[in-house]
mmCIF file with all atom_site columns, C-alpha atoms in Angstrom:
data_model
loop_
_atom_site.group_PDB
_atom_site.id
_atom_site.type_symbol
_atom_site.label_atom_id
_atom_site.label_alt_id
_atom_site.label_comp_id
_atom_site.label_asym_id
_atom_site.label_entity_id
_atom_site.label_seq_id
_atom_site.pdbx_PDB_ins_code
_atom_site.Cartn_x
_atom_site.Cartn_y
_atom_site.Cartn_z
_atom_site.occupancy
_atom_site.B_iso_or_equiv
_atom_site.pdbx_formal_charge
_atom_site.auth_seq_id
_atom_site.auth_comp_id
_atom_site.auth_asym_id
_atom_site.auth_atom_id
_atom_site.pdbx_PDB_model_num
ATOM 1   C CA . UNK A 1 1   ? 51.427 102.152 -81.729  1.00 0.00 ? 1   UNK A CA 1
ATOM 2   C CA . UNK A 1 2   ? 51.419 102.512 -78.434  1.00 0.00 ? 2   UNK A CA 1
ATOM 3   C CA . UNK A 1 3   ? 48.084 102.124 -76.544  1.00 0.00 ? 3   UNK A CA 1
ATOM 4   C CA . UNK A 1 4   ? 47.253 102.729 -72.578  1.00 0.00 ? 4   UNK A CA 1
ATOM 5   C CA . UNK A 1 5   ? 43.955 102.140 -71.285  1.00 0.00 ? 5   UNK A CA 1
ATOM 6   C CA . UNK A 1 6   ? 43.169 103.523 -67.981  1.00 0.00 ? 6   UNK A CA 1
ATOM 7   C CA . UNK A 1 7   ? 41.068 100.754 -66.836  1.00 0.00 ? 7   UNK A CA 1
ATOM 8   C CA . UNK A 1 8   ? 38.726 99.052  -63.671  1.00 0.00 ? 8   UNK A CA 1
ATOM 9   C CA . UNK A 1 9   ? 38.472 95.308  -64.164  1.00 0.00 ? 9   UNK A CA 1
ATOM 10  C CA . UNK A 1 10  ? 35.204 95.914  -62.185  1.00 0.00 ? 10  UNK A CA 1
ATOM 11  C CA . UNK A 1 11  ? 33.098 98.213  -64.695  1.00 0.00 ? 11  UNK A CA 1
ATOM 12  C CA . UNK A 1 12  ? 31.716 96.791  -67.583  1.00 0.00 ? 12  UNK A CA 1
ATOM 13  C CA . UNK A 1 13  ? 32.515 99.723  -69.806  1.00 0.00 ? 13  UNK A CA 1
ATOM 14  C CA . UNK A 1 14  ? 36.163 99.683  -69.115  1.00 0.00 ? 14  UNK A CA 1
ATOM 15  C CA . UNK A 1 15  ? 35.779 96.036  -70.014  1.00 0.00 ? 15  UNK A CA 1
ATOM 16  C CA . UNK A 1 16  ? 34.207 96.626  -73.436  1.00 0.00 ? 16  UNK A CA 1
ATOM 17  C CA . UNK A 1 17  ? 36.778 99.333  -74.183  1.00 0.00 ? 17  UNK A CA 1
ATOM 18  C CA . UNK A 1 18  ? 39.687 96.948  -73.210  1.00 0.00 ? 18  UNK A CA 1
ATOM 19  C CA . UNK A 1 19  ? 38.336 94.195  -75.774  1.00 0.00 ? 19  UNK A CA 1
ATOM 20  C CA . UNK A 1 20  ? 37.670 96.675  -78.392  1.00 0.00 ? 20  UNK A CA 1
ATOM 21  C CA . UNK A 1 21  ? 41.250 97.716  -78.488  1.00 0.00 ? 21  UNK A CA 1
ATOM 22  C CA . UNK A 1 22  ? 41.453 93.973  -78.220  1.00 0.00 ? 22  UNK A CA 1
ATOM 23  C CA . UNK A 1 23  ? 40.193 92.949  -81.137  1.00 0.00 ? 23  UNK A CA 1
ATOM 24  C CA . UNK A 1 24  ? 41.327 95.644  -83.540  1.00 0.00 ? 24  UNK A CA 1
ATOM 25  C CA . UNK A 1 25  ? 44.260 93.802  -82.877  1.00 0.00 ? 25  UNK A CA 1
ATOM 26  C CA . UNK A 1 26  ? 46.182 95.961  -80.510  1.00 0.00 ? 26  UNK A CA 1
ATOM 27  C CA . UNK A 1 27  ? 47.214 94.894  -76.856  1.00 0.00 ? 27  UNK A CA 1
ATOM 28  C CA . UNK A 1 28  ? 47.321 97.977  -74.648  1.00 0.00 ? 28  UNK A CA 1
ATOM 29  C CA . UNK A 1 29  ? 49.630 98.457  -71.633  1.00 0.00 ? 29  UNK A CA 1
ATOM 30  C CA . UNK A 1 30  ? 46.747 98.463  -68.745  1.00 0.00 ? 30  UNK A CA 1
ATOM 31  C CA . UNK A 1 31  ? 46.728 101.048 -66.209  1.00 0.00 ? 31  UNK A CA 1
ATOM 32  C CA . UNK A 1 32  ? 45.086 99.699  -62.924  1.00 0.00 ? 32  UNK A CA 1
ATOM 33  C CA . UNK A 1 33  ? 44.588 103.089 -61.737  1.00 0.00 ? 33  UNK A CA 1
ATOM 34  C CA . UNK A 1 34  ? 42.305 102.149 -58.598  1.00 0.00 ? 34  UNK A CA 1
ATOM 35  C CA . UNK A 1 35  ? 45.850 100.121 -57.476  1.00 0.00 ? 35  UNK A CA 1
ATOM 36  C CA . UNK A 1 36  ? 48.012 102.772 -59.172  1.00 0.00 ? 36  UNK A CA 1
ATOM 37  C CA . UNK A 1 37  ? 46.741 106.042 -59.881  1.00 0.00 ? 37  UNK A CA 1
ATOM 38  C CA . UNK A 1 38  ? 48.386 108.630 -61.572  1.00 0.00 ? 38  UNK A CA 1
ATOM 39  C CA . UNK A 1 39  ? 50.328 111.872 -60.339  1.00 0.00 ? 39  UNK A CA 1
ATOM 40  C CA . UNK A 1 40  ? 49.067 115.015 -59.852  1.00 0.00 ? 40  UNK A CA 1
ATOM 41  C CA . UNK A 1 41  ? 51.090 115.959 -63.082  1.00 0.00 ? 41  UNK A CA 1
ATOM 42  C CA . UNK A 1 42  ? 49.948 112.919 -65.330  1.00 0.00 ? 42  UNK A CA 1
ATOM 43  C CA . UNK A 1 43  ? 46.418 113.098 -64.139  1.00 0.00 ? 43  UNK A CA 1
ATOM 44  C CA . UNK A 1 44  ? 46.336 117.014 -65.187  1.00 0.00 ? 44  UNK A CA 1
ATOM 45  C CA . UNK A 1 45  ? 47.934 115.849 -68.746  1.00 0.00 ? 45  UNK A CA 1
ATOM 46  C CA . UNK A 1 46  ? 45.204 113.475 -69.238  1.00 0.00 ? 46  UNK A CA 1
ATOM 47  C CA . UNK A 1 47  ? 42.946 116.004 -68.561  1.00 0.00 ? 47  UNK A CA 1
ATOM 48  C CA . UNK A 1 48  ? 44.220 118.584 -70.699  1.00 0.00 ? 48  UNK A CA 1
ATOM 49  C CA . UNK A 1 49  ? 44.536 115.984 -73.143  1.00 0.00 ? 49  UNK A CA 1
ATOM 50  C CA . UNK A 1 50  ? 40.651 114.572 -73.218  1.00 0.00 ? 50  UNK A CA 1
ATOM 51  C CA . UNK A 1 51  ? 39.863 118.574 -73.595  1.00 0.00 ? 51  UNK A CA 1
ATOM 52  C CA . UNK A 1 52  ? 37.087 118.026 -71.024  1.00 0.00 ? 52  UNK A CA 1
ATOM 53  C CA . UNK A 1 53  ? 36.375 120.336 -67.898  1.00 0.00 ? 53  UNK A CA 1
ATOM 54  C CA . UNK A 1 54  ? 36.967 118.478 -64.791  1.00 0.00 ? 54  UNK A CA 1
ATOM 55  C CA . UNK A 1 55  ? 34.124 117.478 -63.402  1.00 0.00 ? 55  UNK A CA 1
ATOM 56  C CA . UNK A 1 56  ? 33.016 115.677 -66.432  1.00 0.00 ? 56  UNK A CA 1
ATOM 57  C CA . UNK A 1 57  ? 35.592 113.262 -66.162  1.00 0.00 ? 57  UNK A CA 1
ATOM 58  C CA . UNK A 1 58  ? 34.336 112.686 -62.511  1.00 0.00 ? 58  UNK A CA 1
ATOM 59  C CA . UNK A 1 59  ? 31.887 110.028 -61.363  1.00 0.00 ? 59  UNK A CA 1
ATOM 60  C CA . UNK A 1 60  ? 29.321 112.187 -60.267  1.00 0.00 ? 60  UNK A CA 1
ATOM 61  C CA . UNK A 1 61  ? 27.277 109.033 -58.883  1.00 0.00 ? 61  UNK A CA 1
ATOM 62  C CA . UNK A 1 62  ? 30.169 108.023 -56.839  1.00 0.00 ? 62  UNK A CA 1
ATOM 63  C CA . UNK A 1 63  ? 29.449 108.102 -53.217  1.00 0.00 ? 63  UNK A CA 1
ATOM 64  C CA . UNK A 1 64  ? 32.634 109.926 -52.587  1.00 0.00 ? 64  UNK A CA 1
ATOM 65  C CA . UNK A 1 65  ? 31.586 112.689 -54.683  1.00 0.00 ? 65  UNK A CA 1
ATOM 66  C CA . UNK A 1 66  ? 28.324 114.001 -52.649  1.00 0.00 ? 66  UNK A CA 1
ATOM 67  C CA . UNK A 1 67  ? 30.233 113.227 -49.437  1.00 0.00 ? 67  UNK A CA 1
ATOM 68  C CA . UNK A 1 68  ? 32.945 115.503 -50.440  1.00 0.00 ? 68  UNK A CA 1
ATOM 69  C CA . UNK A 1 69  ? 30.769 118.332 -51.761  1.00 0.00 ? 69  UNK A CA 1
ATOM 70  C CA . UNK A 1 70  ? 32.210 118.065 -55.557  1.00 0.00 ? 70  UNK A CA 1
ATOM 71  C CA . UNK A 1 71  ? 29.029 118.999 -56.919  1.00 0.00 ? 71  UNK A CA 1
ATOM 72  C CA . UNK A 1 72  ? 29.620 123.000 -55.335  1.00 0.00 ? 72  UNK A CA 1
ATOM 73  C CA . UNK A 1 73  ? 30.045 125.248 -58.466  1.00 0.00 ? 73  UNK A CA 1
ATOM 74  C CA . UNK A 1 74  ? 32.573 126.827 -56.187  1.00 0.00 ? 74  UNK A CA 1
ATOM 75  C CA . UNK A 1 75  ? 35.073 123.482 -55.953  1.00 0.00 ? 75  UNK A CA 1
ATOM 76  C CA . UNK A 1 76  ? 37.993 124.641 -58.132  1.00 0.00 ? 76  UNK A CA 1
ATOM 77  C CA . UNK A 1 77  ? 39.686 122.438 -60.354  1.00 0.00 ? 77  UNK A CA 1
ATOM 78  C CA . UNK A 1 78  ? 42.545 122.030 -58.279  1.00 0.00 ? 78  UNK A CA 1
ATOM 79  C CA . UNK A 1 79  ? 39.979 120.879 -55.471  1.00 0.00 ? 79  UNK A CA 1
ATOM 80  C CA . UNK A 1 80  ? 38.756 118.433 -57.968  1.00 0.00 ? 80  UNK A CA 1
ATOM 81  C CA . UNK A 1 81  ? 41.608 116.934 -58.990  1.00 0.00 ? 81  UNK A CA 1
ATOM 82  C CA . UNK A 1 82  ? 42.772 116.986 -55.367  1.00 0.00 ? 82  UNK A CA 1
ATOM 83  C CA . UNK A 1 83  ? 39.948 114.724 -55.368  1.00 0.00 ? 83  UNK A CA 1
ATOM 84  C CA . UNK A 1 84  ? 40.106 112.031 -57.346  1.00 0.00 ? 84  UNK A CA 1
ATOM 85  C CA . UNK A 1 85  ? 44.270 111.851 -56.501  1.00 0.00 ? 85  UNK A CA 1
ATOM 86  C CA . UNK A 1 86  ? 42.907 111.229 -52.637  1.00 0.00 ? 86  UNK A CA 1
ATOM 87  C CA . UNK A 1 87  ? 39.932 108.881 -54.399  1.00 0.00 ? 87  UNK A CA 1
ATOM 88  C CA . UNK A 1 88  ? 41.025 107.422 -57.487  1.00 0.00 ? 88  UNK A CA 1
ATOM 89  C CA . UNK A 1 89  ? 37.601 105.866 -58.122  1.00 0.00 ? 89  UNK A CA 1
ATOM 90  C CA . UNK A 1 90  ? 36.362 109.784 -58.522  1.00 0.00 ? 90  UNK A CA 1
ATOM 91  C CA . UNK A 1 91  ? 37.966 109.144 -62.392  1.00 0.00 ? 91  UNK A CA 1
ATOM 92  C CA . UNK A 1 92  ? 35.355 108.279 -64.977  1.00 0.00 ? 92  UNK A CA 1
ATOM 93  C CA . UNK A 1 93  ? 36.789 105.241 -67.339  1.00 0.00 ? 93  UNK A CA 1
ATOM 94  C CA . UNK A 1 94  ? 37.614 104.134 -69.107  1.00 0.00 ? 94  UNK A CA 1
ATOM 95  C CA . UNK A 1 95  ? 40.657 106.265 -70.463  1.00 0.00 ? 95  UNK A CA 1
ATOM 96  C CA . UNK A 1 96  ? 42.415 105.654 -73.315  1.00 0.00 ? 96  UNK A CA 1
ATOM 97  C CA . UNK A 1 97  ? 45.604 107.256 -74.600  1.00 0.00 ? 97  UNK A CA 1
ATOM 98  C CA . UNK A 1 98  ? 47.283 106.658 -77.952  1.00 0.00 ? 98  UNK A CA 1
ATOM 99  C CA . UNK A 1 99  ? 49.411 109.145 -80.375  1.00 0.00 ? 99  UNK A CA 1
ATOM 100 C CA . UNK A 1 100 ? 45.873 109.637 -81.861  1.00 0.00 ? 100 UNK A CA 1
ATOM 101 C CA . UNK A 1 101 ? 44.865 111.432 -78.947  1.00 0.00 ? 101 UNK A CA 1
ATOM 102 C CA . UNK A 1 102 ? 43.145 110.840 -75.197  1.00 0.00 ? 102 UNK A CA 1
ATOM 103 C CA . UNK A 1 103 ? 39.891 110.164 -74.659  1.00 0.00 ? 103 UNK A CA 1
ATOM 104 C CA . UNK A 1 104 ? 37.152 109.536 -72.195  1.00 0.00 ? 104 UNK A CA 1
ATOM 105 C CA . UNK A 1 105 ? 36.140 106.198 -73.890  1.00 0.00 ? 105 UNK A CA 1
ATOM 106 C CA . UNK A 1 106 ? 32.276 106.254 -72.962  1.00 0.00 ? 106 UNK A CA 1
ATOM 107 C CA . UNK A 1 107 ? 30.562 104.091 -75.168  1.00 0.00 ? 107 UNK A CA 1
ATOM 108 C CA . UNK A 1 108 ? 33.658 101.591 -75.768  1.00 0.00 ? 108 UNK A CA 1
ATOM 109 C CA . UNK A 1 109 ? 34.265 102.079 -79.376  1.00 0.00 ? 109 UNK A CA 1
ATOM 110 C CA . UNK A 1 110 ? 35.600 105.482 -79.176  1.00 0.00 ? 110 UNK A CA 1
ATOM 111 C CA . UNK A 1 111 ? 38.586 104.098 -78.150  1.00 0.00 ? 111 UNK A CA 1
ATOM 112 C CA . UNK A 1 112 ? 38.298 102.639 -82.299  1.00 0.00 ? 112 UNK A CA 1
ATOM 113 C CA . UNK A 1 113 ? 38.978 106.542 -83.155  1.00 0.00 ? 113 UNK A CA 1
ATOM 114 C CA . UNK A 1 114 ? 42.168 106.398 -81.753  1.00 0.00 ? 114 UNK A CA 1
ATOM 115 C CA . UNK A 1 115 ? 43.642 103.517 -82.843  1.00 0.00 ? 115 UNK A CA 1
ATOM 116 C CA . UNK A 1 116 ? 45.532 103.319 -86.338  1.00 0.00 ? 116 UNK A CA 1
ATOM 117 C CA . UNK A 1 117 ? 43.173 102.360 -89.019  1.00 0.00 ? 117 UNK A CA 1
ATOM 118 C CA . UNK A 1 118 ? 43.569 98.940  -90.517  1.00 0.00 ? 118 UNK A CA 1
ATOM 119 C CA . UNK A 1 119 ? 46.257 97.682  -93.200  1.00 0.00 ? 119 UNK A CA 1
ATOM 120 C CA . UNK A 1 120 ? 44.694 97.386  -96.040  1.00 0.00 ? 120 UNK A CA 1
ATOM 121 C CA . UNK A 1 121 ? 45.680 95.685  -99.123  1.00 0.00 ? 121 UNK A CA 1
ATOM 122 C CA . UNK A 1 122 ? 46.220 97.806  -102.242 1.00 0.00 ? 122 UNK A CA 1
ATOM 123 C CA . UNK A 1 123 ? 47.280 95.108  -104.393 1.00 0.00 ? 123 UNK A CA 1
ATOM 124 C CA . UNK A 1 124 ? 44.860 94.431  -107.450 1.00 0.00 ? 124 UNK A CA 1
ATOM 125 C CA . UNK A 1 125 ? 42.805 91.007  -107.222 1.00 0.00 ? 125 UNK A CA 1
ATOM 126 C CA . UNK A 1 126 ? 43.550 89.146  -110.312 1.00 0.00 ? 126 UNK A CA 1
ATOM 127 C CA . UNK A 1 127 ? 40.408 88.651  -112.264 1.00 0.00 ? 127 UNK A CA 1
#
């Protein structure tokens, strides 16, 4: 299965995501997407993907945010992903992407949705 986490080294919930995936036993290709953010056209699959509006995959707290005027009903979409491509650190994390789905992975163990479900056994136990 193939796992990417959209991650910041620097937040503490990107962290927690990253070692859940971790320990279920899966190492995910890391995305450092304040170093390299995505394209206009991957950003708007991710997007579509999470099935959230916009602006609730923004960091509304972020500085960037207020100084840009994000928070003006009339900011399109298209504004607001113009956005966070000119400010990568506009996009909430972390993200996580598997064949399961995408998902905004606030607390951590969402991300545990979208991973494959442990083997398990079906053998019988002898008795």
């Amino acid at each position: 299965m193939t796992v990417t986490i959209f991650h910041n080294p620097a937040c503490s919930a990107s962290r927690r995501a990253l070692a859940t995936i971790r320990e279920a036993g899966v190492e995910p290709e890391i995305v450092l997407y304040l170093k390299t953010p995505p394209d206009r056209a991957r950003l708007e699959g991710l997007i579509a993907a999470i099935g959230l509006p916009v602006r609730e995959i923004m960091r509304a707290r972020e500085p960037a945010y207020a100084a840009l005027g994000l928070g003006d009903p009339a900011v399109t979409d298209a504004q607001l992903v113009d956005a966070i491509l000119a400010h990568p650190v506009l996009l909430n994390r972390p993200i996580v992407e598997t064949p399961r789905g995408t998902r905004l992975c606030r607390p951590a163990e969402v991300a545990l949705d979208l991973l494959d479900p442990p083997a398990t056994d079906d053998r019988e136990t002898p008795r």
